Amino acid sequence: MLQFQILSGKQAGFLWNARRFPVRIGRGAGSDLQVEEDGVWDEHARVDLKPGEGFVMAVHPGALLSVNQSPVETIRLRNGDIITVGSARIAFRLSQTKQRGLKLRELFVWLTIAGITVGQLVLIGWLLR
């Protein structure tokens, strides 16, 4: 559903997929996304899915956080936002979707086209007699 990718620091390149909410971001063992960088609190921020609003990030009281280089306390996150937590930069993205296999449908369509073509050839042969 959602991806968080750490862009800077010791964990640069780490990609984490959120599958349930709320998502707790911090350094502590209870955090869903653990960020081991300077300036990151044990419980730094939290992302909730709120119906009608989308993904909302709330910062723990007293903690500092910025989204797209603007300090925030609460913000609705959008695809591509860059979150700065302590000295770490994290990209917020919608995760890639997996397309369902369409082989059976495609086979049915091609067989239908082949059947119609054969039917037309038979009809043309019958009309030319």
XYZ file of N, CA and C in Angstrom:
387
model
N 0.826 -1.186 0.000
C 0.000 0.000 0.000
C 0.872 1.252 0.000
N 1.728 1.378 1.009
C 2.625 2.534 1.104
C 4.063 2.077 1.216
N 4.959 2.900 0.712
C 6.389 2.638 0.836
C 7.067 3.823 1.486
N 7.992 3.509 2.358
C 8.876 4.508 2.929
C 10.286 4.080 2.552
N 11.028 4.962 1.887
C 12.404 4.649 1.516
C 13.327 5.663 2.160
N 14.276 5.153 2.940
C 15.245 6.031 3.593
C 16.268 6.449 2.548
N 16.428 7.755 2.381
C 17.279 8.297 1.321
C 18.668 8.690 1.792
N 18.849 8.921 3.101
C 20.153 9.390 3.580
C 20.505 8.713 4.895
N 21.792 8.760 5.220
C 22.257 8.213 6.488
C 22.713 6.767 6.381
N 22.860 6.134 7.550
C 23.371 4.766 7.624
C 22.439 3.754 6.965
N 21.165 4.047 6.928
C 20.182 3.116 6.376
C 19.741 3.497 4.961
N 20.510 4.336 4.291
C 20.132 4.810 2.952
C 19.835 3.628 2.031
N 18.734 3.732 1.311
C 18.328 2.691 0.381
C 17.337 1.699 0.966
N 17.179 1.706 2.290
C 16.248 0.776 2.941
C 14.823 1.111 2.528
N 14.093 0.105 2.081
C 12.723 0.277 1.607
C 11.799 -0.533 2.508
N 10.767 0.127 3.038
C 9.836 -0.546 3.947
C 8.418 -0.317 3.461
N 7.638 -1.399 3.383
C 6.240 -1.331 2.949
C 5.319 -1.363 4.154
N 4.434 -0.395 4.256
C 3.448 -0.347 5.341
C 2.230 -1.149 4.916
N 1.823 -2.083 5.763
C 0.673 -2.918 5.442
C -0.495 -2.696 6.389
N -0.253 -2.002 7.504
C -1.335 -1.709 8.447
C -1.073 -0.365 9.105
N -2.128 0.184 9.663
C -2.045 1.519 10.249
C -2.502 1.483 11.684
N -2.032 2.373 12.515
C -1.104 3.460 12.220
C 0.328 2.949 12.063
N 1.148 3.741 11.373
C 2.574 3.462 11.221
C 3.312 4.380 12.178
N 4.080 3.788 13.065
C 4.873 4.566 14.022
C 6.307 4.660 13.506
N 6.813 5.885 13.448
C 8.173 6.132 12.975
C 8.998 6.628 14.146
N 10.152 6.025 14.350
C 11.030 6.443 15.437
C 12.212 5.510 15.572
N 12.937 5.691 16.652
C 14.132 4.908 16.887
C 13.858 3.721 17.810
N 12.782 3.782 18.580
C 12.467 2.769 19.581
C 12.059 1.425 18.997
N 12.134 0.391 19.842
C 11.799 -0.967 19.420
C 10.321 -1.104 19.063
N 9.468 -0.256 19.602
C 8.042 -0.311 19.305
C 7.657 0.373 18.008
N 8.615 0.966 17.332
C 8.330 1.674 16.075
C 8.204 0.679 14.931
N 7.251 0.942 14.036
C 7.107 0.095 12.851
C 8.261 0.344 11.881
N 8.575 1.607 11.659
C 9.719 1.984 10.826
C 10.782 2.544 11.754
N 11.819 1.746 12.016
C 12.886 2.174 12.919
C 13.946 2.927 12.127
N 14.221 4.140 12.572
C 15.207 4.997 11.919
C 16.309 5.272 12.931
N 17.486 4.737 12.685
C 18.619 4.849 13.607
C 19.535 5.997 13.181
N 19.044 7.206 13.267
C 19.840 8.375 12.882
C 19.825 9.402 14.004
N 20.792 10.321 13.967
C 20.856 11.390 14.963
C 19.600 12.249 14.881
N 19.088 12.654 16.034
C 17.939 13.544 16.094
C 16.593 12.852 15.990
N 16.592 11.524 15.907
C 15.332 10.783 15.815
C 14.953 10.299 17.207
N 13.730 10.610 17.630
C 13.239 10.206 18.944
C 12.742 8.762 18.898
N 12.554 8.184 20.096
C 12.000 6.827 20.169
C 10.626 6.759 19.511
N 9.795 7.759 19.751
C 8.483 7.878 19.098
C 8.436 9.254 18.445
N 8.793 9.326 17.186
C 8.958 10.619 16.529
C 7.678 11.080 15.815
N 7.054 10.172 15.064
C 5.864 10.547 14.285
C 4.989 9.325 14.069
N 3.797 9.613 13.557
C 2.822 8.543 13.337
C 2.019 8.875 12.080
N 1.783 7.873 11.234
C 0.987 8.049 10.017
C -0.290 7.226 10.164
N -1.428 7.904 10.014
C -2.739 7.254 10.097
C -3.452 7.371 8.761
N -4.303 6.401 8.481
C -5.180 6.470 7.318
C -6.534 6.941 7.814
N -6.906 8.164 7.416
C -8.175 8.743 7.859
C -9.123 8.820 6.669
N -10.295 8.178 6.784
C -11.260 8.209 5.677
C -11.630 9.643 5.302
N -11.609 9.913 4.029
C -11.965 11.244 3.539
C -10.809 12.222 3.545
N -9.751 11.930 4.293
C -8.597 12.829 4.364
C -7.369 12.227 3.698
N -7.195 10.932 3.802
C -6.023 10.273 3.251
C -5.035 9.911 4.344
N -3.759 9.939 3.997
C -2.700 9.580 4.937
C -2.260 10.836 5.679
N -2.438 10.828 6.986
C -2.140 12.002 7.804
C -1.000 11.670 8.754
N 0.031 12.517 8.731
C 1.176 12.344 9.626
C 1.073 13.342 10.763
N 1.234 12.847 11.980
C 1.242 13.694 13.174
C 2.580 13.500 13.873
N 3.178 14.601 14.283
C 4.487 14.574 14.931
C 4.285 14.505 16.438
N 5.115 13.696 17.093
C 5.071 13.585 18.556
C 5.367 14.966 19.150
N 4.645 15.375 20.203
C 4.874 16.704 20.796
C 6.344 16.921 21.164
N 6.882 18.023 20.705
C 8.269 18.377 20.990
C 9.259 17.903 19.945
N 8.878 16.937 19.123
C 9.777 16.432 18.085
C 9.738 17.365 16.875
N 10.832 17.384 16.140
C 10.918 18.218 14.935
C 10.859 17.327 13.703
N 10.079 17.772 12.722
C 9.925 17.025 11.484
C 9.553 18.008 10.387
N 10.048 17.766 9.187
C 9.647 18.611 8.061
C 9.256 17.725 6.885
N 8.324 18.234 6.099
C 7.890 17.561 4.883
C 8.142 18.528 3.742
N 8.935 18.086 2.779
C 9.334 18.933 1.647
C 9.950 20.240 2.145
N 10.791 20.137 3.145
C 11.570 21.233 3.741
C 10.717 22.272 4.462
N 9.482 21.933 4.811
C 8.628 22.832 5.592
C 8.309 22.161 6.926
N 8.627 22.827 8.052
C 8.327 22.229 9.357
C 6.818 22.020 9.523
N 6.448 20.879 10.079
C 5.031 20.559 10.256
C 4.798 19.908 11.617
N 3.545 19.951 12.050
C 3.113 19.197 13.226
C 2.130 18.115 12.799
N 1.246 18.476 11.871
C 0.293 17.534 11.280
C 0.155 17.898 9.808
N 0.169 16.878 8.946
C 0.072 17.147 7.511
C -0.523 15.941 6.794
N -1.245 16.228 5.720
C -1.734 15.166 4.840
C -0.615 14.857 3.851
N -0.161 13.619 3.855
C 0.946 13.230 2.986
C 0.453 12.951 1.573
N 1.317 13.277 0.611
C 1.032 13.009 -0.792
C 2.158 12.172 -1.376
N 1.846 11.449 -2.420
C 2.827 10.610 -3.087
C 4.035 11.451 -3.505
N 5.226 11.021 -3.118
C 6.450 11.720 -3.486
C 6.965 12.690 -2.444
N 6.241 12.885 -1.342
C 6.715 13.785 -0.283
C 8.026 13.274 0.306
N 8.895 14.218 0.660
C 10.160 13.892 1.328
C 10.032 14.332 2.778
N 10.157 13.363 3.681
C 10.021 13.602 5.115
C 11.419 13.652 5.715
N 11.704 14.700 6.489
C 12.986 14.796 7.190
C 12.729 14.563 8.670
N 13.302 13.472 9.177
C 13.172 13.076 10.580
C 14.578 13.071 11.158
N 14.866 13.997 12.062
C 16.240 14.107 12.555
C 17.154 14.394 11.378
N 18.203 13.575 11.230
C 19.119 13.772 10.103
C 18.783 12.863 8.921
N 17.711 12.101 9.016
C 17.327 11.175 7.947
C 16.277 11.797 7.031
N 16.418 11.508 5.748
C 15.407 11.899 4.763
C 14.709 10.633 4.287
N 13.375 10.671 4.274
C 12.575 9.495 3.917
C 11.589 9.887 2.826
N 11.533 9.085 1.766
C 10.568 9.315 0.688
C 9.288 8.551 1.001
N 8.158 9.225 0.846
C 6.838 8.627 1.049
C 6.233 8.378 -0.320
N 5.887 7.120 -0.595
C 5.338 6.783 -1.914
C 4.222 5.761 -1.784
N 3.378 5.740 -2.786
C 2.429 4.645 -2.926
C 3.208 3.469 -3.491
N 3.000 2.288 -2.955
C 3.755 1.131 -3.434
C 3.235 0.688 -4.795
N 4.082 -0.030 -5.502
C 3.711 -0.484 -6.831
C 2.618 -1.537 -6.730
N 1.748 -1.521 -7.709
C 0.662 -2.498 -7.730
C 1.081 -3.711 -8.538
N 0.467 -4.829 -8.231
C 0.721 -6.048 -8.986
C -0.495 -6.319 -9.853
N -0.245 -6.478 -11.131
C -1.337 -6.748 -12.058
C -1.719 -8.217 -11.972
N -3.013 -8.468 -11.950
C -3.469 -9.853 -11.948
C -3.133 -10.490 -13.284
N -2.906 -11.798 -13.255
C -2.629 -12.522 -14.484
C -3.822 -12.477 -15.427
N -3.572 -12.128 -16.661
C -4.644 -12.014 -17.648
C -4.531 -13.083 -18.733
N -3.729 -14.118 -18.496
C -3.492 -15.132 -19.528
C -4.778 -15.840 -19.946
N -5.626 -16.180 -18.991
C -6.860 -16.893 -19.314
C -7.801 -16.013 -20.144
N -7.935 -14.753 -19.765
C -8.784 -13.833 -20.541
C -8.225 -13.619 -21.941
N -6.909 -13.459 -22.015
C -6.281 -13.242 -23.315
C -6.466 -14.470 -24.207
N -6.314 -15.665 -23.638
C -6.527 -16.894 -24.397
C -7.965 -16.963 -24.913
N -8.929 -16.608 -24.078
C -10.336 -16.612 -24.478
C -10.575 -15.642 -25.641
N -10.001 -14.457 -25.566
C -10.178 -13.458 -26.634
C -9.590 -13.970 -27.941
N -8.366 -14.529 -27.895
C -7.740 -15.020 -29.119
C -8.506 -16.208 -29.705
N -9.002 -17.090 -28.855
C -9.800 -18.217 -29.352
C -11.106 -17.728 -29.968
N -11.707 -16.700 -29.386
C -12.929 -16.118 -29.945
C -12.649 -15.500 -31.312
N -11.553 -14.763 -31.427
C -11.178 -14.157 -32.720
C -10.925 -15.249 -33.753
N -10.204 -16.306 -33.357
C -9.931 -17.413 -34.283
C -11.235 -18.096 -34.694
N -12.152 -18.295 -33.744
C -13.441 -18.919 -34.054
C -14.258 -18.084 -35.020
N -14.285 -16.782 -34.821
C -15.020 -15.885 -35.724
C -14.392 -15.910 -37.113
N -13.063 -15.913 -37.177
C -12.366 -15.946 -38.469
C -12.687 -17.236 -39.218
N -12.613 -18.368 -38.519
C -12.944 -19.651 -39.158
C -14.405 -19.642 -39.603
N -15.283 -19.120 -38.766
C -16.702 -19.033 -39.131
C -16.915 -18.200 -40.382
N -16.198 -17.100 -40.507
C -16.327 -16.247 -41.695
C -15.798 -16.962 -42.935
N -14.687 -17.688 -42.792
C -14.139 -18.427 -43.936
C -15.110 -19.515 -44.390
N -15.724 -20.201 -43.448
C -16.716 -21.229 -43.790
C -17.908 -20.580 -44.486
N -18.369 -19.455 -43.996
C -19.500 -18.746 -44.600
C -19.159 -18.274 -46.013
N -17.952 -17.750 -46.214
C -17.524 -17.306 -47.556
C -17.477 -18.500 -48.502
N -16.919 -19.629 -48.035
C -16.872 -20.844 -48.866
C -18.262 -21.330 -49.226
N -19.190 -21.286 -48.300
C -20.568 -21.724 -48.551
C -21.260 -20.795 -49.549
N -21.012 -19.458 -49.433
C -21.631 -18.494 -50.350
C -21.060 -18.583 -51.763
N -19.808 -18.987 -51.912
C -19.185 -19.065 -53.236
C -19.567 -20.334 -53.987
N -20.220 -21.285 -53.399
C -20.634 -22.513 -54.084
C -21.690 -22.274 -55.067
